[in-house]
Every structure is written in C-alpha cells, then in structure tokens.
Tab-separated table of N, CA and C in Angstrom:
chain	number	residue	atom	x	y	z
Q	26	MET	N	0.601	-31.549	-0.347
Q	26	MET	CA	-0.098	-31.346	0.891
Q	26	MET	C	0.913	-31.082	2.000
Q	27	GLY	N	0.564	-30.120	2.818
Q	27	GLY	CA	1.481	-29.739	3.869
Q	27	GLY	C	1.201	-30.437	5.187
Q	28	GLU	N	2.176	-30.376	6.057
Q	28	GLU	CA	2.045	-30.995	7.368
Q	28	GLU	C	0.973	-30.314	8.205
Q	29	LEU	N	0.742	-29.036	7.997
Q	29	LEU	CA	-0.258	-28.303	8.760
Q	29	LEU	C	-1.652	-28.431	8.149
Q	30	VAL	N	-1.765	-28.221	6.857
Q	30	VAL	CA	-3.067	-28.155	6.201
Q	30	VAL	C	-3.764	-29.508	6.109
Q	31	PHE	N	-3.041	-30.561	5.785
Q	31	PHE	CA	-3.694	-31.857	5.589
Q	31	PHE	C	-4.422	-32.363	6.826
Q	32	PRO	N	-3.834	-32.343	8.017
Q	32	PRO	CA	-4.578	-32.804	9.190
Q	32	PRO	C	-5.828	-31.961	9.479
Q	33	ILE	N	-5.743	-30.678	9.238
Q	33	ILE	CA	-6.912	-29.819	9.442
Q	33	ILE	C	-8.001	-30.198	8.443
Q	34	THR	N	-7.615	-30.359	7.193
Q	34	THR	CA	-8.567	-30.747	6.157
Q	34	THR	C	-9.191	-32.095	6.483
Q	35	GLU	N	-8.376	-33.033	6.872
Q	35	GLU	CA	-8.859	-34.372	7.197
Q	35	GLU	C	-9.875	-34.338	8.343
Q	36	SER	N	-9.692	-33.421	9.279
Q	36	SER	CA	-10.580	-33.315	10.433
Q	36	SER	C	-11.909	-32.637	10.121
Q	37	TYR	N	-11.900	-31.682	9.193
Q	37	TYR	CA	-13.080	-30.844	9.004
Q	37	TYR	C	-13.803	-30.998	7.674
Q	38	VAL	N	-13.185	-31.565	6.671
Q	38	VAL	CA	-13.816	-31.680	5.352
Q	38	VAL	C	-14.562	-33.009	5.265
Q	39	ASP	N	-15.863	-32.922	4.981
Q	39	ASP	CA	-16.684	-34.125	4.868
Q	39	ASP	C	-16.758	-34.655	3.448
Q	40	ASP	N	-16.684	-33.760	2.470
Q	40	ASP	CA	-16.883	-34.165	1.086
Q	40	ASP	C	-16.150	-33.202	0.166
Q	41	VAL	N	-15.851	-33.658	-1.017
Q	41	VAL	CA	-15.207	-32.840	-2.037
Q	41	VAL	C	-16.022	-32.971	-3.310
Q	42	VAL	N	-16.260	-31.847	-3.978
Q	42	VAL	CA	-16.961	-31.876	-5.267
Q	42	VAL	C	-16.071	-31.222	-6.309
Q	43	LEU	N	-16.312	-31.548	-7.566
Q	43	LEU	CA	-15.537	-30.982	-8.666
Q	43	LEU	C	-16.405	-30.089	-9.523
Q	44	VAL	N	-15.831	-28.998	-9.989
Q	44	VAL	CA	-16.486	-28.133	-10.967
Q	44	VAL	C	-15.485	-27.834	-12.066
Q	45	ASP	N	-15.992	-27.618	-13.275
Q	45	ASP	CA	-15.076	-27.375	-14.386
Q	45	ASP	C	-14.672	-25.896	-14.443
Q	46	ASP	N	-13.656	-25.626	-15.259
Q	46	ASP	CA	-13.134	-24.266	-15.382
Q	46	ASP	C	-14.198	-23.282	-15.849
Q	47	GLU	N	-15.036	-23.703	-16.763
Q	47	GLU	CA	-16.095	-22.823	-17.282
Q	47	GLU	C	-17.021	-22.380	-16.153
Q	48	SER	N	-17.386	-23.295	-15.271
Q	48	SER	CA	-18.258	-22.961	-14.140
Q	48	SER	C	-17.572	-22.009	-13.169
Q	49	ILE	N	-16.283	-22.207	-12.972
Q	49	ILE	CA	-15.527	-21.334	-12.077
Q	49	ILE	C	-15.477	-19.913	-12.641
Q	50	LEU	N	-15.188	-19.790	-13.929
Q	50	LEU	CA	-15.135	-18.457	-14.543
Q	50	LEU	C	-16.507	-17.808	-14.577
Q	51	ALA	N	-17.561	-18.599	-14.775
Q	51	ALA	CA	-18.926	-18.061	-14.747
Q	51	ALA	C	-19.265	-17.543	-13.353
Q	52	ALA	N	-18.839	-18.246	-12.330
Q	52	ALA	CA	-19.080	-17.800	-10.953
Q	52	ALA	C	-18.316	-16.521	-10.659
Q	53	LYS	N	-17.082	-16.444	-11.137
Q	53	LYS	CA	-16.269	-15.228	-10.961
Q	53	LYS	C	-16.947	-14.030	-11.608
Q	54	ARG	N	-17.455	-14.227	-12.823
Q	54	ARG	CA	-18.169	-13.153	-13.522
Q	54	ARG	C	-19.454	-12.785	-12.793
Q	55	ALA	N	-20.191	-13.775	-12.326
Q	55	ALA	CA	-21.447	-13.523	-11.615
Q	55	ALA	C	-21.203	-12.726	-10.337
Q	56	LEU	N	-20.146	-13.054	-9.614
Q	56	LEU	CA	-19.827	-12.299	-8.399
Q	56	LEU	C	-19.524	-10.841	-8.728
Q	57	TRP	N	-18.801	-10.622	-9.813
Q	57	TRP	CA	-18.476	-9.247	-10.202
Q	57	TRP	C	-19.721	-8.509	-10.681
Q	58	GLN	N	-20.482	-9.130	-11.566
Q	58	GLN	CA	-21.633	-8.459	-12.157
Q	58	GLN	C	-22.744	-8.183	-11.140
Q	59	ALA	N	-22.995	-9.102	-10.247
Q	59	ALA	CA	-24.101	-8.939	-9.296
Q	59	ALA	C	-23.718	-8.141	-8.052
Q	60	PHE	N	-22.467	-8.310	-7.595
Q	60	PHE	CA	-22.103	-7.733	-6.304
Q	60	PHE	C	-20.842	-6.873	-6.325
Q	61	ARG	N	-20.204	-6.764	-7.475
Q	61	ARG	CA	-18.936	-6.052	-7.615
Q	61	ARG	C	-17.877	-6.629	-6.681
Q	62	ILE	N	-17.898	-7.964	-6.541
Q	62	ILE	CA	-16.881	-8.679	-5.783
Q	62	ILE	C	-15.838	-9.176	-6.775
Q	63	ALA	N	-14.607	-8.700	-6.605
Q	63	ALA	CA	-13.518	-9.081	-7.498
Q	63	ALA	C	-12.830	-10.317	-6.932
Q	64	ALA	N	-13.366	-11.471	-7.257
Q	64	ALA	CA	-12.840	-12.735	-6.742
Q	64	ALA	C	-11.880	-13.361	-7.733
Q	65	GLU	N	-10.819	-13.917	-7.216
Q	65	GLU	CA	-9.923	-14.674	-8.081
Q	65	GLU	C	-10.598	-16.006	-8.413
Q	66	PRO	N	-10.223	-16.640	-9.517
Q	66	PRO	CA	-10.878	-17.896	-9.895
Q	66	PRO	C	-10.885	-18.951	-8.785
Q	67	ALA	N	-9.767	-19.143	-8.107
Q	67	ALA	CA	-9.724	-20.156	-7.051
Q	67	ALA	C	-10.734	-19.848	-5.943
Q	68	ALA	N	-10.962	-18.573	-5.671
Q	68	ALA	CA	-11.907	-18.183	-4.630
Q	68	ALA	C	-13.351	-18.275	-5.099
Q	69	SER	N	-13.565	-18.466	-6.373
Q	69	SER	CA	-14.905	-18.582	-6.937
Q	69	SER	C	-15.405	-20.021	-6.985
Q	70	VAL	N	-14.562	-20.959	-6.605
Q	70	VAL	CA	-14.902	-22.373	-6.727
Q	70	VAL	C	-16.118	-22.747	-5.884
Q	71	GLY	N	-16.205	-22.253	-4.665
Q	71	GLY	CA	-17.353	-22.564	-3.811
Q	71	GLY	C	-18.655	-22.071	-4.399
Q	72	ILE	N	-18.655	-20.866	-4.934
Q	72	ILE	CA	-19.847	-20.312	-5.586
Q	72	ILE	C	-20.158	-21.115	-6.838
Q	73	ALA	N	-19.123	-21.499	-7.582
Q	73	ALA	CA	-19.328	-22.314	-8.782
Q	73	ALA	C	-19.998	-23.637	-8.431
Q	74	ALA	N	-19.562	-24.262	-7.349
Q	74	ALA	CA	-20.160	-25.538	-6.933
Q	74	ALA	C	-21.643	-25.375	-6.621
Q	75	LEU	N	-21.995	-24.260	-5.997
Q	75	LEU	CA	-23.411	-24.000	-5.692
Q	75	LEU	C	-24.204	-23.695	-6.955
Q	76	LEU	N	-23.684	-22.796	-7.800
Q	76	LEU	CA	-24.414	-22.400	-9.015
Q	76	LEU	C	-24.552	-23.553	-10.005
Q	77	ALA	N	-23.532	-24.402	-10.094
Q	77	ALA	CA	-23.561	-25.520	-11.042
Q	77	ALA	C	-24.336	-26.719	-10.497
Q	78	GLY	N	-24.709	-26.656	-9.226
Q	78	GLY	CA	-25.434	-27.777	-8.626
Q	78	GLY	C	-24.540	-28.928	-8.203
Q	79	ALA	N	-23.229	-28.723	-8.208
Q	79	ALA	CA	-22.314	-29.777	-7.759
Q	79	ALA	C	-22.450	-29.987	-6.253
Q	80	TYR	N	-22.831	-28.920	-5.541
Q	80	TYR	CA	-23.128	-29.035	-4.116
Q	80	TYR	C	-24.522	-28.499	-3.886
Q	81	LYS	N	-25.353	-29.308	-3.293
Q	81	LYS	CA	-26.736	-28.922	-2.995
Q	81	LYS	C	-26.925	-28.959	-1.484
Q	82	PRO	N	-27.060	-27.787	-0.867
Q	82	PRO	CA	-27.236	-27.754	0.583
Q	82	PRO	C	-28.499	-28.497	1.018
Q	83	ALA	N	-28.415	-29.126	2.158
Q	83	ALA	CA	-29.576	-29.799	2.738
Q	83	ALA	C	-30.569	-28.741	3.215
Q	84	PRO	N	-31.838	-29.059	3.275
Q	84	PRO	CA	-32.825	-28.088	3.787
Q	84	PRO	C	-32.400	-27.572	5.168
Q	85	GLY	N	-32.381	-26.268	5.299
Q	85	GLY	CA	-32.008	-25.636	6.559
Q	85	GLY	C	-30.515	-25.507	6.794
Q	86	GLU	N	-29.705	-26.055	5.891
Q	86	GLU	CA	-28.248	-25.967	6.047
Q	86	GLU	C	-27.778	-24.552	5.753
Q	87	HIS	N	-26.860	-24.061	6.548
Q	87	HIS	CA	-26.256	-22.750	6.327
Q	87	HIS	C	-24.902	-22.963	5.653
Q	88	VAL	N	-24.677	-22.269	4.556
Q	88	VAL	CA	-23.448	-22.441	3.779
Q	88	VAL	C	-22.656	-21.143	3.817
Q	89	THR	N	-21.365	-21.260	4.031
Q	89	THR	CA	-20.459	-20.113	4.003
Q	89	THR	C	-19.384	-20.380	2.968
Q	90	VAL	N	-19.122	-19.371	2.139
Q	90	VAL	CA	-18.054	-19.481	1.150
Q	90	VAL	C	-17.094	-18.324	1.387
Q	91	VAL	N	-15.829	-18.627	1.586
Q	91	VAL	CA	-14.811	-17.600	1.759
Q	91	VAL	C	-14.334	-17.185	0.376
Q	92	ILE	N	-14.354	-15.876	0.127
Q	92	ILE	CA	-13.982	-15.349	-1.187
Q	92	ILE	C	-12.852	-14.347	-0.993
Q	93	SER	N	-11.785	-14.495	-1.788
Q	93	SER	CA	-10.682	-13.543	-1.721
Q	93	SER	C	-10.349	-13.055	-3.127
Q	94	GLY	N	-9.636	-11.975	-3.191
Q	94	GLY	CA	-9.257	-11.431	-4.483
Q	94	GLY	C	-7.825	-10.958	-4.503
Q	95	ALA	N	-7.025	-11.480	-3.612
Q	95	ALA	CA	-5.651	-11.003	-3.474
Q	95	ALA	C	-4.813	-11.225	-4.726
Q	96	ASN	N	-5.149	-12.205	-5.533
Q	96	ASN	CA	-4.351	-12.489	-6.726
Q	96	ASN	C	-5.051	-12.019	-7.999
Q	97	MET	N	-5.820	-10.945	-7.882
Q	97	MET	CA	-6.555	-10.388	-9.024
Q	97	MET	C	-5.915	-9.087	-9.487
Q	98	SER	N	-6.089	-8.799	-10.754
Q	98	SER	CA	-5.722	-7.484	-11.272
Q	98	SER	C	-6.961	-6.905	-11.951
Q	99	PRO	N	-7.061	-5.582	-12.056
Q	99	PRO	CA	-8.263	-4.987	-12.671
Q	99	PRO	C	-8.554	-5.507	-14.072
Q	100	SER	N	-7.544	-5.911	-14.815
Q	100	SER	CA	-7.780	-6.411	-16.172
Q	100	SER	C	-8.512	-7.754	-16.195
Q	101	GLN	N	-8.570	-8.444	-15.068
Q	101	GLN	CA	-9.209	-9.753	-14.992
Q	101	GLN	C	-10.668	-9.687	-14.546
Q	102	LEU	N	-11.212	-8.514	-14.337
Q	102	LEU	CA	-12.571	-8.409	-13.807
Q	102	LEU	C	-13.625	-8.898	-14.782
Q	103	GLY	N	-13.466	-8.583	-16.072
Q	103	GLY	CA	-14.353	-9.026	-17.128
Q	103	GLY	C	-15.702	-9.367	-16.713
C-alpha cells in the first residue's frame, strides 16, 4: 500500500467484497461478448462482483464501475 493510495481508499471505500478468478474471467468474457469492451481481468472485478452477486446494490443506488484495458492484448479477448 502506498502513501498516496491508502489514505484515499480509507476515506472513500465503505466495503470490500471478494470474487474468484472464474467469476472475473466470466465477467471479462461477458464484457467482450455483449459490448465489445476489451477489459483486462483486474478491470473486470467490479462487473464480476455484480454478476456473481457478491455486491448487491441497494434499491435506487447508482453503481459505477471503471473499466480499463491498457494491459490487454488481442490474443486475450477470448
């Protein structure tokens, strides 16, 4: 943990959930197949948490997931 990131995380993160690797890869595939979004596995974690039910938004809650693909190569799209 870094000197910059940890205090920010401590201030803004309310909860942490876990998802397994299979769920993360399934989310990555779902993003590609449904939307042609080439997300790296780490960027698919938020979607995986939603799809796997590890995070269930409260009624009326707005959820935002930041997705990036900077560490992807075309061979990983699968």
